[in-house]
XYZ file of C-alpha atoms in Angstrom:
744
model
C 9.782 15.045 -19.927
C 9.302 16.279 -16.394
C 7.052 14.147 -14.305
C 4.412 16.444 -13.270
C 4.614 19.212 -15.870
C 4.267 18.879 -19.705
C 5.108 21.215 -22.854
C 3.546 22.029 -25.996
C 5.134 22.688 -29.263
C 4.685 24.786 -32.363
C 6.109 24.587 -35.703
C 7.126 27.964 -37.075
C 5.368 28.776 -40.432
C 8.520 31.035 -41.338
C 12.089 30.193 -41.444
C 14.223 33.242 -40.580
C 17.983 34.127 -40.873
C 20.057 31.796 -39.119
C 23.521 31.297 -37.825
C 25.216 27.885 -38.897
C 24.119 24.943 -36.741
C 26.022 21.716 -36.363
C 25.345 19.056 -39.099
C 25.607 16.248 -36.691
C 22.984 15.111 -34.289
C 23.939 14.337 -30.719
C 24.222 10.783 -29.637
C 21.416 10.707 -27.155
C 18.784 8.669 -29.009
C 21.229 6.291 -30.627
C 22.804 5.848 -27.026
C 19.626 5.193 -25.174
C 18.501 2.774 -28.037
C 21.825 0.950 -27.793
C 21.130 0.878 -23.985
C 18.124 -0.705 -24.096
C 19.399 -3.175 -26.729
C 22.072 -4.331 -24.194
C 19.439 -4.698 -21.679
C 17.156 -6.943 -23.726
C 20.225 -8.446 -25.425
C 19.038 -7.739 -29.007
C 21.214 -6.975 -31.910
C 22.026 -3.561 -32.632
C 19.604 -1.745 -35.034
C 20.725 -1.705 -38.826
C 21.362 1.540 -40.554
C 19.197 2.741 -43.542
C 20.168 1.432 -46.917
C 18.735 1.284 -50.288
C 18.269 -2.114 -52.668
C 21.221 -2.639 -55.075
C 18.872 -2.934 -58.064
C 16.056 -0.831 -59.360
C 12.876 -2.857 -60.129
C 12.158 -0.751 -63.446
C 12.891 -3.262 -66.464
C 13.672 -0.076 -68.642
C 15.487 1.662 -65.702
C 13.046 4.711 -66.129
C 11.631 5.942 -62.882
C 8.495 8.189 -63.450
C 8.004 11.381 -61.493
C 5.234 9.982 -59.355
C 7.182 6.774 -58.707
C 10.118 9.232 -57.399
C 7.507 10.988 -55.084
C 6.337 7.520 -53.772
C 9.929 7.229 -52.398
C 10.263 10.593 -51.042
C 6.856 10.123 -49.150
C 8.071 6.737 -47.749
C 11.329 8.319 -46.580
C 9.157 10.709 -44.646
C 6.603 8.754 -42.904
C 7.754 5.085 -43.383
C 5.648 1.737 -44.027
C 3.045 2.358 -41.230
C 1.434 5.324 -43.115
C 2.372 5.245 -46.697
C 2.804 2.227 -49.162
C 6.312 1.036 -50.021
C 7.524 2.561 -53.360
C 7.087 0.207 -56.369
C 10.470 0.504 -57.915
C 13.032 0.281 -55.314
C 13.620 -0.857 -51.699
C 14.498 1.403 -48.871
C 15.293 -0.772 -45.818
C 15.136 0.746 -42.263
C 13.478 3.848 -43.295
C 13.185 4.962 -39.581
C 17.075 5.374 -39.706
C 16.951 7.819 -42.479
C 17.763 11.304 -40.615
C 17.414 13.699 -43.336
C 16.206 13.919 -47.127
C 18.137 16.357 -49.443
C 17.481 16.685 -53.155
C 19.760 18.420 -55.406
C 18.246 19.459 -58.731
C 20.528 20.709 -61.603
C 18.028 22.371 -63.587
C 18.742 22.419 -67.487
C 20.857 19.363 -67.436
C 19.891 15.971 -68.879
C 21.072 12.465 -69.170
C 22.934 13.741 -72.256
C 25.046 16.143 -70.155
C 26.049 13.873 -67.687
C 27.716 11.625 -70.214
C 28.964 14.119 -72.335
C 30.803 15.474 -69.322
C 31.162 12.251 -67.671
C 34.890 12.805 -66.807
C 34.068 16.021 -65.410
C 31.287 14.813 -62.963
C 33.771 12.644 -61.098
C 32.509 12.947 -57.570
C 28.708 12.133 -58.838
C 29.745 9.036 -60.880
C 31.961 7.693 -58.192
C 29.862 8.139 -55.060
C 26.304 7.459 -56.204
C 25.652 3.817 -56.560
C 21.968 4.080 -57.771
C 21.373 5.615 -61.085
C 18.239 5.761 -63.109
C 16.567 7.163 -65.997
C 13.875 10.079 -65.839
C 11.278 10.988 -68.404
C 11.418 14.431 -69.829
C 10.233 16.901 -67.363
C 6.437 18.462 -67.398
C 6.055 22.291 -67.069
C 6.561 21.715 -63.072
C 9.068 19.063 -62.440
C 9.353 19.794 -58.743
C 5.461 19.792 -58.172
C 5.272 16.472 -59.788
C 8.159 14.943 -57.791
C 6.624 15.875 -54.528
C 3.013 15.337 -55.332
C 1.937 18.840 -55.224
C -1.760 19.336 -56.166
C -3.649 22.330 -57.501
C -5.642 22.189 -54.206
C -2.434 23.100 -52.260
C -2.139 26.560 -52.268
C -1.157 29.157 -49.705
C -3.501 29.631 -46.836
C -5.281 26.409 -47.273
C -6.378 24.732 -44.046
C -4.426 21.539 -43.536
C -6.575 18.484 -43.656
C -5.089 16.733 -40.907
C -5.770 19.628 -38.652
C -9.234 20.519 -40.118
C -11.995 18.872 -38.279
C -9.687 16.769 -36.115
C -11.834 17.271 -33.088
C -15.386 16.270 -32.512
C -17.727 18.955 -33.832
C -20.014 18.709 -30.810
C -17.299 19.994 -28.687
C -17.092 23.343 -30.344
C -18.187 26.618 -28.670
C -20.728 28.807 -29.799
C -19.661 32.303 -30.699
C -21.799 33.892 -28.082
C -19.434 32.142 -25.312
C -15.979 33.081 -27.042
C -15.712 36.165 -25.026
C -15.649 34.361 -21.749
C -12.752 31.986 -22.898
C -9.325 32.488 -21.239
C -7.452 32.572 -24.430
C -9.933 35.255 -25.972
C -9.573 37.285 -22.746
C -5.726 37.448 -23.092
C -5.073 37.605 -26.763
C -8.152 38.876 -28.268
C -9.816 37.493 -31.290
C -7.421 38.369 -34.035
C -4.204 36.586 -35.110
C -1.229 37.644 -33.057
C 2.238 37.752 -34.070
C 5.457 35.908 -32.617
C 6.337 38.857 -30.418
C 2.953 38.687 -28.632
C 3.238 35.068 -27.709
C 6.589 35.678 -25.826
C 6.370 35.842 -22.093
C 6.981 39.323 -20.554
C 9.771 39.737 -18.024
C 6.839 39.941 -15.287
C 5.318 36.940 -16.561
C 8.626 35.111 -16.389
C 9.160 36.362 -12.951
C 5.451 35.246 -11.853
C 6.284 31.691 -13.285
C 9.473 31.254 -11.842
C 11.777 31.465 -14.963
C 15.510 32.013 -14.255
C 16.366 35.783 -14.610
C 19.564 37.751 -14.441
C 20.238 39.276 -11.112
C 17.991 37.050 -9.173
C 19.561 35.437 -6.131
C 18.861 31.967 -7.018
C 20.393 32.305 -10.355
C 24.021 33.692 -9.392
C 25.942 30.792 -11.331
C 23.576 30.281 -14.066
C 24.946 30.892 -17.778
C 23.124 33.522 -20.117
C 22.979 32.911 -23.778
C 24.425 35.295 -26.066
C 20.828 36.669 -26.973
C 21.557 40.382 -27.174
C 19.377 41.845 -30.028
C 15.717 42.718 -30.213
C 13.407 39.888 -31.512
C 10.831 40.462 -34.262
C 7.991 38.367 -35.776
C 10.710 36.700 -38.087
C 12.888 35.643 -35.309
C 13.866 31.897 -35.532
C 12.230 29.196 -33.083
C 13.825 26.291 -31.547
C 11.865 23.609 -29.569
C 13.677 22.513 -26.292
C 13.070 19.554 -24.126
C 14.885 18.098 -21.211
C 14.791 14.828 -19.151
C 15.959 15.079 -15.525
C 16.932 12.420 -12.774
C 16.908 12.675 -9.108
C 20.197 13.380 -7.246
C 21.482 14.024 -3.716
C 21.391 17.743 -4.785
C 17.889 17.655 -6.237
C 16.965 17.137 -10.214
C 19.737 17.310 -12.563
C 19.836 17.122 -16.309
C 20.278 13.732 -18.151
C 19.224 14.520 -21.688
C 18.490 17.604 -23.835
C 16.990 17.769 -27.359
C 16.844 21.051 -29.412
C 14.901 21.149 -32.649
C 15.075 23.808 -35.360
C 11.809 25.514 -36.767
C 11.988 23.266 -39.815
C 11.660 20.159 -37.410
C 15.167 18.962 -37.707
C 16.828 17.757 -34.467
C 20.228 19.797 -34.170
C 21.161 18.581 -30.638
C 20.257 15.593 -28.867
C 22.590 14.821 -25.935
C 22.647 12.393 -23.088
C 24.249 14.231 -19.905
C 26.134 12.792 -16.889
C 24.880 14.620 -13.794
C 27.693 15.705 -11.473
C 26.011 14.409 -8.116
C 24.926 10.759 -7.107
C 21.780 9.510 -8.889
C 19.094 8.649 -6.512
C 16.355 7.738 -9.040
C 16.753 7.735 -12.757
C 12.978 8.429 -13.239
C 12.959 5.985 -16.015
C 9.206 5.857 -16.460
C 9.332 9.386 -17.477
C 12.967 9.803 -19.078
C 13.455 6.273 -20.310
C 16.951 6.565 -19.122
C 18.911 3.779 -17.015
C 22.047 3.327 -15.189
C 23.217 1.546 -18.250
C 22.323 4.201 -20.671
C 24.328 6.717 -18.713
C 27.266 4.574 -17.815
C 29.353 5.361 -20.920
C 28.224 9.225 -21.095
C 31.016 11.619 -20.528
C 29.119 14.803 -21.459
C 28.697 17.128 -18.723
C 26.165 20.129 -17.976
C 29.187 22.537 -18.841
C 29.517 20.876 -22.263
C 25.760 21.199 -22.911
C 25.973 25.003 -21.906
C 28.783 25.789 -24.166
C 27.326 24.044 -27.168
C 23.770 25.421 -26.650
C 25.357 28.980 -26.434
C 27.102 28.572 -29.688
C 24.038 26.933 -31.324
C 21.416 29.746 -30.519
C 21.335 32.984 -32.812
C 21.226 36.294 -31.177
C 17.516 36.493 -31.665
C 16.541 32.921 -31.067
C 13.300 32.031 -29.195
C 12.995 28.876 -27.163
C 9.686 27.121 -27.339
C 8.822 24.545 -24.781
C 6.283 22.990 -22.368
C 6.982 23.960 -18.810
C 10.011 25.624 -20.141
C 11.007 27.189 -16.734
C 12.013 23.683 -15.301
C 14.228 23.013 -18.279
C 16.258 26.374 -17.998
C 16.683 25.574 -14.426
C 18.129 22.075 -15.164
C 20.409 23.616 -17.715
C 21.328 26.483 -15.297
C 20.875 28.872 -18.109
C 19.150 32.128 -18.844
C 17.179 33.089 -21.862
C 15.104 36.191 -22.159
C 12.867 35.166 -25.131
C 10.569 32.161 -24.610
C 7.178 30.680 -25.359
C 5.881 28.207 -23.022
C 3.135 26.363 -24.681
C 1.538 25.248 -21.159
C 0.678 28.933 -20.766
C 0.240 29.994 -24.419
C -2.819 27.644 -24.570
C -4.422 29.616 -21.439
C -6.646 27.332 -19.219
C -9.204 28.803 -16.619
C -8.258 29.053 -12.935
C -4.411 29.209 -13.682
C -4.307 25.371 -14.627
C -2.293 23.920 -17.315
C -3.054 21.391 -20.443
C -0.730 18.523 -20.459
C 1.457 18.373 -23.739
C 0.083 14.879 -24.547
C -3.526 16.411 -24.384
C -2.643 19.244 -26.620
C -0.909 17.186 -29.184
C -4.102 15.024 -29.507
C -6.515 17.779 -29.256
C -4.957 20.234 -31.510
C -2.622 18.215 -33.728
C -4.419 14.843 -33.828
C -1.358 13.060 -33.061
C -0.476 10.510 -30.209
C 2.613 11.066 -28.281
C 4.197 9.592 -24.954
C 2.586 6.502 -25.802
C 2.231 3.734 -23.009
C 3.945 1.118 -24.765
C 7.135 2.942 -24.892
C 9.356 3.226 -21.791
C 9.798 7.065 -21.141
C 9.177 9.897 -23.234
C 10.915 10.812 -26.732
C 12.628 14.245 -25.879
C 13.067 14.982 -29.505
C 9.237 14.054 -30.427
C 8.270 16.517 -27.420
C 10.355 19.262 -28.601
C 8.969 19.008 -32.132
C 5.538 18.760 -30.729
C 5.805 22.046 -28.890
C 7.138 23.719 -32.107
C 4.235 22.495 -33.866
C 1.672 23.708 -31.274
C 3.209 27.292 -31.303
C 3.052 27.212 -35.209
C -0.877 26.196 -35.126
C -1.345 29.107 -32.652
C 0.231 31.808 -34.868
C -1.240 30.299 -38.179
C -4.819 30.131 -37.033
C -5.096 32.479 -34.114
C -6.751 32.600 -30.634
C -10.162 32.550 -32.081
C -9.670 29.078 -33.583
C -8.219 27.711 -30.585
C -11.153 29.127 -28.483
C -13.886 27.608 -30.877
C -12.183 24.081 -30.195
C -13.447 24.389 -26.652
C -10.242 22.573 -24.988
C -11.790 22.713 -21.462
C -14.756 20.698 -22.789
C -12.719 18.525 -24.791
C -10.387 17.615 -21.917
C -12.980 15.209 -20.667
C -14.138 13.903 -24.095
C -14.046 10.135 -24.263
C -12.398 10.010 -27.779
C -9.589 12.255 -26.717
C -9.079 10.427 -23.445
C -9.214 6.887 -25.045
C -5.941 5.103 -24.695
C -4.116 3.444 -27.760
C -6.443 5.202 -30.165
C -4.656 5.513 -33.909
C -3.152 8.888 -34.516
C -5.722 11.022 -36.744
C -2.761 12.301 -38.716
C -1.460 8.801 -39.647
C -4.910 7.535 -40.692
C -5.732 10.724 -42.712
C -2.288 10.222 -44.649
C -3.234 6.596 -45.841
C -6.809 7.548 -46.756
C -5.434 10.173 -49.468
C -3.635 8.469 -52.093
C -2.723 11.808 -53.728
C -0.927 13.080 -50.517
C 2.188 15.390 -51.256
C 5.406 15.361 -49.563
C 4.547 18.560 -47.965
C 1.360 16.919 -46.418
C 3.672 14.160 -44.966
C 5.947 16.493 -43.543
C 3.127 18.730 -41.832
C 1.763 15.432 -40.190
C 4.904 14.939 -38.611
C 5.379 18.719 -37.843
C 8.157 19.499 -39.884
C 8.784 21.734 -42.979
C 10.183 21.520 -46.374
C 13.111 23.917 -47.402
C 13.407 24.984 -50.663
C 16.412 26.908 -52.121
C 16.404 28.181 -55.786
C 17.235 31.440 -57.732
C 14.473 34.036 -57.649
C 13.722 33.601 -61.444
C 13.372 29.831 -61.095
C 11.325 29.402 -57.674
C 8.012 28.238 -59.559
C 5.062 27.050 -57.849
C 6.455 25.225 -55.182
C 7.748 28.406 -53.459
C 4.083 29.739 -52.763
C 3.144 26.201 -51.187
C 1.974 25.795 -47.737
C 4.550 24.277 -45.221
C 7.399 25.294 -47.276
C 10.039 27.475 -46.241
C 11.533 29.392 -49.653
C 14.815 31.131 -49.762
C 15.035 32.810 -53.238
C 18.556 33.830 -54.326
C 20.112 35.742 -57.038
C 22.727 33.293 -58.221
C 23.637 29.530 -57.832
C 26.447 30.687 -55.694
C 23.977 32.367 -53.252
C 22.129 29.114 -53.266
C 24.944 27.145 -52.337
C 26.013 29.589 -49.361
C 22.561 29.296 -47.970
C 22.353 25.442 -48.332
C 25.326 25.208 -46.297
C 23.588 26.985 -43.272
C 20.169 26.094 -43.713
C 20.106 22.211 -44.724
C 21.075 21.040 -40.928
C 18.003 22.783 -39.828
C 15.483 20.893 -41.862
C 14.853 17.399 -42.281
C 13.713 17.623 -45.903
C 15.568 20.180 -48.302
C 15.481 20.755 -51.957
C 18.284 22.824 -53.391
C 17.933 23.769 -57.155
C 20.790 25.139 -59.171
C 19.860 26.597 -62.601
C 21.977 26.103 -65.797
C 21.630 27.586 -69.163
C 20.579 24.444 -71.536
C 22.214 23.977 -74.764
C 20.467 25.486 -77.894
C 18.354 23.097 -79.756
C 20.117 22.756 -82.750
C 23.350 22.243 -80.661
C 21.473 19.710 -78.441
C 20.443 17.662 -81.407
C 23.719 17.531 -82.798
C 25.485 16.648 -79.338
C 22.865 13.874 -78.777
C 23.754 12.289 -82.269
C 27.533 12.692 -81.623
C 27.432 11.203 -78.051
C 25.410 8.133 -79.414
C 27.989 7.782 -82.184
C 30.753 7.840 -79.791
C 29.200 5.193 -77.357
C 28.439 3.095 -80.812
C 32.173 3.553 -81.737
C 33.522 2.728 -78.330
C 31.685 -0.640 -79.001
C 33.195 -1.218 -82.486
C 36.486 -3.331 -82.430
C 38.672 -3.837 -85.312
C 40.315 -7.528 -85.566
C 42.680 -9.150 -88.007
C 44.420 -10.301 -90.159
C 42.090 -12.712 -91.852
C 42.563 -14.583 -95.140
C 39.874 -14.296 -97.764
C 38.916 -17.998 -97.345
C 38.165 -17.878 -93.516
C 34.920 -19.207 -92.329
C 32.780 -16.096 -91.407
C 30.215 -18.098 -89.778
C 32.810 -19.478 -87.196
C 34.030 -16.242 -86.913
C 30.814 -14.775 -85.922
C 30.243 -17.341 -83.152
C 33.639 -16.825 -81.974
C 32.874 -13.076 -81.448
C 29.218 -13.839 -80.278
C 30.844 -16.040 -77.255
C 31.883 -12.488 -75.790
C 28.578 -10.798 -76.301
C 25.538 -9.998 -78.627
C 26.854 -8.398 -81.981
C 24.914 -5.734 -83.594
C 26.743 -6.000 -86.909
C 29.919 -7.239 -88.558
C 31.962 -6.074 -91.615
C 34.702 -7.975 -93.070
C 37.943 -5.709 -93.496
C 41.174 -7.520 -94.899
C 43.654 -4.416 -94.190
C 43.569 -4.828 -90.141
C 46.494 -6.140 -88.861
C 45.516 -5.632 -85.043
C 42.901 -5.871 -82.398
C 41.666 -2.232 -81.395
C 38.876 0.275 -81.449
C 38.552 2.646 -83.965
C 40.317 5.973 -83.851
C 38.418 9.099 -84.571
C 37.834 12.665 -82.952
C 35.007 10.873 -80.799
C 37.089 8.205 -79.239
C 40.374 10.003 -78.456
C 39.540 9.876 -74.838
C 38.323 6.160 -74.980
C 40.838 4.711 -73.005
C 40.423 6.888 -70.069
C 36.597 6.963 -70.432
C 36.860 2.937 -69.994
C 38.882 3.261 -66.919
C 36.688 5.568 -65.390
C 33.690 3.421 -66.071
C 35.300 0.755 -64.460
C 35.614 2.839 -61.475
C 32.044 3.957 -61.479
C 30.420 3.353 -58.177
C 27.483 1.376 -59.880
C 29.871 -0.954 -61.841
C 31.954 -1.559 -58.749
C 31.313 -4.999 -57.580
C 29.424 -5.838 -60.941
C 30.646 -8.665 -63.405
C 29.594 -9.155 -66.898
C 29.071 -12.896 -68.065
C 28.610 -14.026 -71.555
C 27.751 -17.649 -72.694
C 25.189 -18.245 -70.086
C 22.402 -20.800 -70.520
C 18.865 -20.772 -69.716
C 19.578 -22.869 -66.628
C 22.602 -20.606 -65.575
C 20.722 -19.033 -62.454
C 19.671 -22.353 -61.115
C 23.026 -23.617 -61.230
C 24.345 -20.551 -59.741
C 22.081 -20.795 -56.714
C 22.650 -24.209 -56.163
C 26.337 -23.400 -55.642
C 25.567 -20.356 -53.804
C 28.179 -21.041 -51.147
C 31.032 -20.338 -53.919
C 29.731 -16.469 -54.468
C 29.608 -14.826 -51.085
C 28.335 -11.558 -51.273
C 26.072 -11.897 -54.272
C 23.455 -9.454 -54.165
C 21.668 -9.490 -57.671
C 21.562 -11.643 -60.730
C 20.275 -9.440 -63.650
C 19.159 -11.608 -66.476
C 18.312 -9.240 -69.753
C 15.642 -10.418 -71.872
C 15.085 -9.737 -75.608
C 12.308 -7.044 -75.901
C 10.485 -8.627 -78.882
C 10.594 -12.341 -77.886
C 10.823 -11.897 -74.126
C 13.471 -14.880 -74.171
C 16.571 -14.617 -71.794
C 19.592 -13.311 -73.560
C 22.983 -15.360 -73.449
C 24.572 -12.684 -71.147
C 23.820 -11.338 -67.537
C 25.165 -9.056 -64.969
C 26.110 -10.231 -61.236
C 26.160 -7.676 -58.492
C 28.394 -8.252 -55.468
C 28.571 -6.304 -52.051
C 32.459 -5.707 -52.631
C 34.843 -5.448 -55.376
C 36.750 -8.423 -53.870
C 33.663 -10.747 -54.062
C 32.997 -9.992 -57.560
C 36.848 -10.700 -58.555
C 36.711 -14.041 -56.735
C 33.558 -14.982 -58.442
C 34.817 -13.877 -61.788
C 37.789 -16.105 -61.438
C 35.489 -19.020 -60.530
C 33.085 -18.386 -63.493
C 35.619 -17.993 -65.904
C 37.649 -20.866 -64.987
C 37.479 -24.513 -66.457
C 34.507 -25.633 -64.391
C 31.936 -22.842 -65.661
C 33.975 -21.996 -68.957
C 32.181 -18.547 -69.378
C 33.690 -15.357 -70.636
C 33.536 -12.415 -68.588
C 34.980 -9.025 -67.055
C 34.074 -6.208 -64.711
C 31.069 -4.537 -65.944
C 31.443 -1.209 -67.918
C 28.150 0.222 -68.578
C 25.117 0.439 -66.053
C 21.717 -0.619 -66.990
C 20.195 2.934 -67.437
C 22.928 3.599 -70.006
C 21.894 0.588 -72.071
C 18.469 1.772 -72.018
C 19.297 5.076 -73.371
C 21.661 3.572 -75.968
C 18.933 1.351 -77.177
C 17.094 4.525 -78.578
C 20.133 4.809 -81.312
C 18.293 5.771 -84.536
C 19.359 3.582 -87.394
C 20.115 6.876 -89.568
C 22.899 8.235 -87.153
C 24.967 4.752 -87.634
C 27.966 5.123 -89.736
C 30.848 3.088 -90.937
C 33.641 2.962 -88.421
C 36.412 5.765 -88.715
C 34.129 8.269 -90.685
C 34.584 11.737 -89.352
C 31.615 13.669 -88.319
C 31.559 17.503 -89.421
C 29.201 19.618 -87.477
C 27.223 22.125 -89.393
C 29.233 25.400 -89.738
C 26.691 27.298 -87.702
C 27.507 24.992 -84.824
C 31.446 25.364 -85.095
C 31.434 28.162 -82.660
C 29.320 26.470 -80.201
C 31.238 23.439 -80.256
C 34.595 25.732 -79.595
C 33.087 27.136 -76.785
C 32.068 23.976 -75.246
C 35.561 22.982 -75.292
C 37.102 26.039 -73.787
C 34.833 27.029 -71.143
C 31.192 27.084 -69.949
C 29.118 23.718 -69.853
C 32.184 21.433 -69.335
C 34.011 23.761 -66.792
C 30.498 24.124 -65.042
C 30.212 20.367 -64.602
C 33.478 20.059 -63.282
C 33.015 23.059 -60.981
C 29.656 22.347 -59.791
C 30.365 18.477 -59.356
C 32.834 19.422 -57.026
C 30.897 21.977 -54.981
C 28.086 19.761 -54.537
C 30.436 17.103 -53.300
C 31.778 19.332 -50.526
C 28.254 20.113 -49.498
C 27.550 16.428 -49.790
C 30.280 15.535 -47.221
C 28.878 18.197 -44.789
C 25.698 16.253 -44.495
C 24.720 14.280 -41.515
C 25.103 10.441 -41.518
C 22.140 8.620 -42.840
C 21.019 11.306 -45.256
C 19.026 10.201 -48.184
C 20.618 12.181 -50.984
C 19.205 12.487 -54.536
C 20.791 14.288 -57.446
C 18.297 15.016 -60.058
C 19.141 16.037 -63.667
C 15.471 16.801 -64.803
C 16.087 16.644 -68.775
C 14.846 19.255 -70.992
C 11.798 19.909 -73.005
C 10.967 22.464 -75.747
C 9.204 22.753 -79.049
C 12.408 21.257 -80.734
C 12.395 17.908 -78.923
C 13.200 16.612 -75.582
C 15.924 15.033 -73.670
C 15.396 12.434 -70.853
C 16.681 13.085 -67.285
C 18.968 11.100 -65.023
C 18.648 10.306 -61.010
C 21.440 9.612 -58.761
C 20.566 8.487 -55.445
C 22.156 7.079 -52.202
C 22.456 7.173 -48.213
C 25.440 9.105 -47.022
C 26.951 6.268 -44.778
C 26.104 3.812 -47.478
C 27.803 5.758 -50.185
C 31.011 6.696 -48.142
C 31.813 2.846 -47.666
C 31.539 2.518 -51.497
C 34.005 5.465 -51.796
C 36.484 3.922 -49.398
C 36.449 0.681 -51.307
C 37.224 2.646 -54.571
C 40.022 4.328 -52.962
C 41.433 1.073 -51.780
């Protein structure tokens, strides 16, 4: 932030057609944080990560609990309670949130096409059950209330100023904002500075003698009220040649930072202006980026009709040595009497109810300032000059409540006071917007909500194409793909077949045994490997194997893939554990390095601990070492690497008694469904699962590090019955390390 001049921001309320922006943020914020850490000799900040185990005993997460996580990911613990069912560590290092919704798919689809969903099962460690969806699944998971409709005045803005400061209507005509813009709402083009105004306020212009070596942006088309907005903020230092650029932050209209770079000046630095910029000598020492690099990148980033928004923007363009024709300067947008200008810090508090540039922090946060200018511009466009004039900013500038230092930001306290706050309201309090991509026929209630930028598409393919371009511009995105659900009769039949398949995979033939063998001893032997549901005595069997039926032909492949499932990787199953097992394990914890979680299942009826458990480790190697110890002569337990995740256990527990059958009996589907089954084997759902699993995988790899990503299969609900859903989640860097360990 410039020492003597400030900026204001605006949040655009419409997102327009944009060109692709880089999907990785610049390293300025991270570099500055690292520089301060070196100076203070503090350890490097940790990355965001999720807990390894969900707290829900039945592994089912309600839509409301899912909303808890999404709100916490946006605001953090200072404003929102932590989610009750999982842990998100270092939330402030979550860069983006992306939610993929596979509408029409359920838990059944995932395990029916388990082999086809290769990317999803191998990458996402955290999986959980979802209840069958309501009539509006998306509204439930983001906490959308009936009250939140288009045009509602946001609570965090409404009444955020002392009512005593409001101007009487009779005095509005004398307000400088009304004199310049009138009383009616204005469009974007009306807020842009004219060429004469830019000349008056010393903006760099093409053809001017002091701008001969300035680089013009590629803006060459006319702008409209739908042109995209970008918030810009720069930090400078004092060199032997005057002020030079040391940091640039560019924020897209959705609130996502698309560029954040430290810049090394060409000339000798005389004063780092640390109290304003937060930049020190150690911060800039390792930086190699030069002004020409920033100019080149900025020129490539901005679309032809881009509008730059900033506070005292002329200073930044001169520091960048660039010329841009379309600008909104919030220090001039919020007109003040006698040519004076309001500071950005004042406007942020008075208009938005938020504190920025706090005194307990060294220097200004360029990204925060850029985002604030966008939000201020958004407020002006949304509520119009009359609303601004009624606030009586001139009178408010001397109000003690606004001038008081260290006062809690209004928007944060508002959030805490309303337990039914939605994700949209949380984003709004941060000056950010939600991106929603969906097919036009499936957009639903969310598409008309305030603070939501909706792009309606004609097909899933078009949704995917827009997602590649738009996701990097927004801090929170929901991308919905829609698929045709199974017919009700076919769903019921497939549900039964899948449950039978998993039951048969848990069945083993063993023999031969004599007629006089001790059945009780035999059952004890098998129980030492784990709980037995039932046992039948068959004398003809001469080997140990699973039953071979049409449902288990791919059993060996499926078992191998289950072993490689990221949720099972690093997890071991142990049988024969006693009630004191956990106590003994903790006493010898030095033998089990990397142990993260001990899962001790309990009997649902008696509440007693079962005689088996799961141990989850940070790596496959740690799990293997622990398995060797626990199955050795000292512990004498039986075990192996885990095959089935907890949420699958919960799903299989619902197996109805009437669907059980003797091993090896062939299931013949009803004649009316024979054709559907043939189609299933030939193309549609199976190939769709394989194809879209791969497409989502490619899109996932393009996300920036630190992105919290959720894949939601909402489940289905109809008059014929309902199917539960499935959720998968992870943080990109966390999941990529898992994938690397799987490959090794």
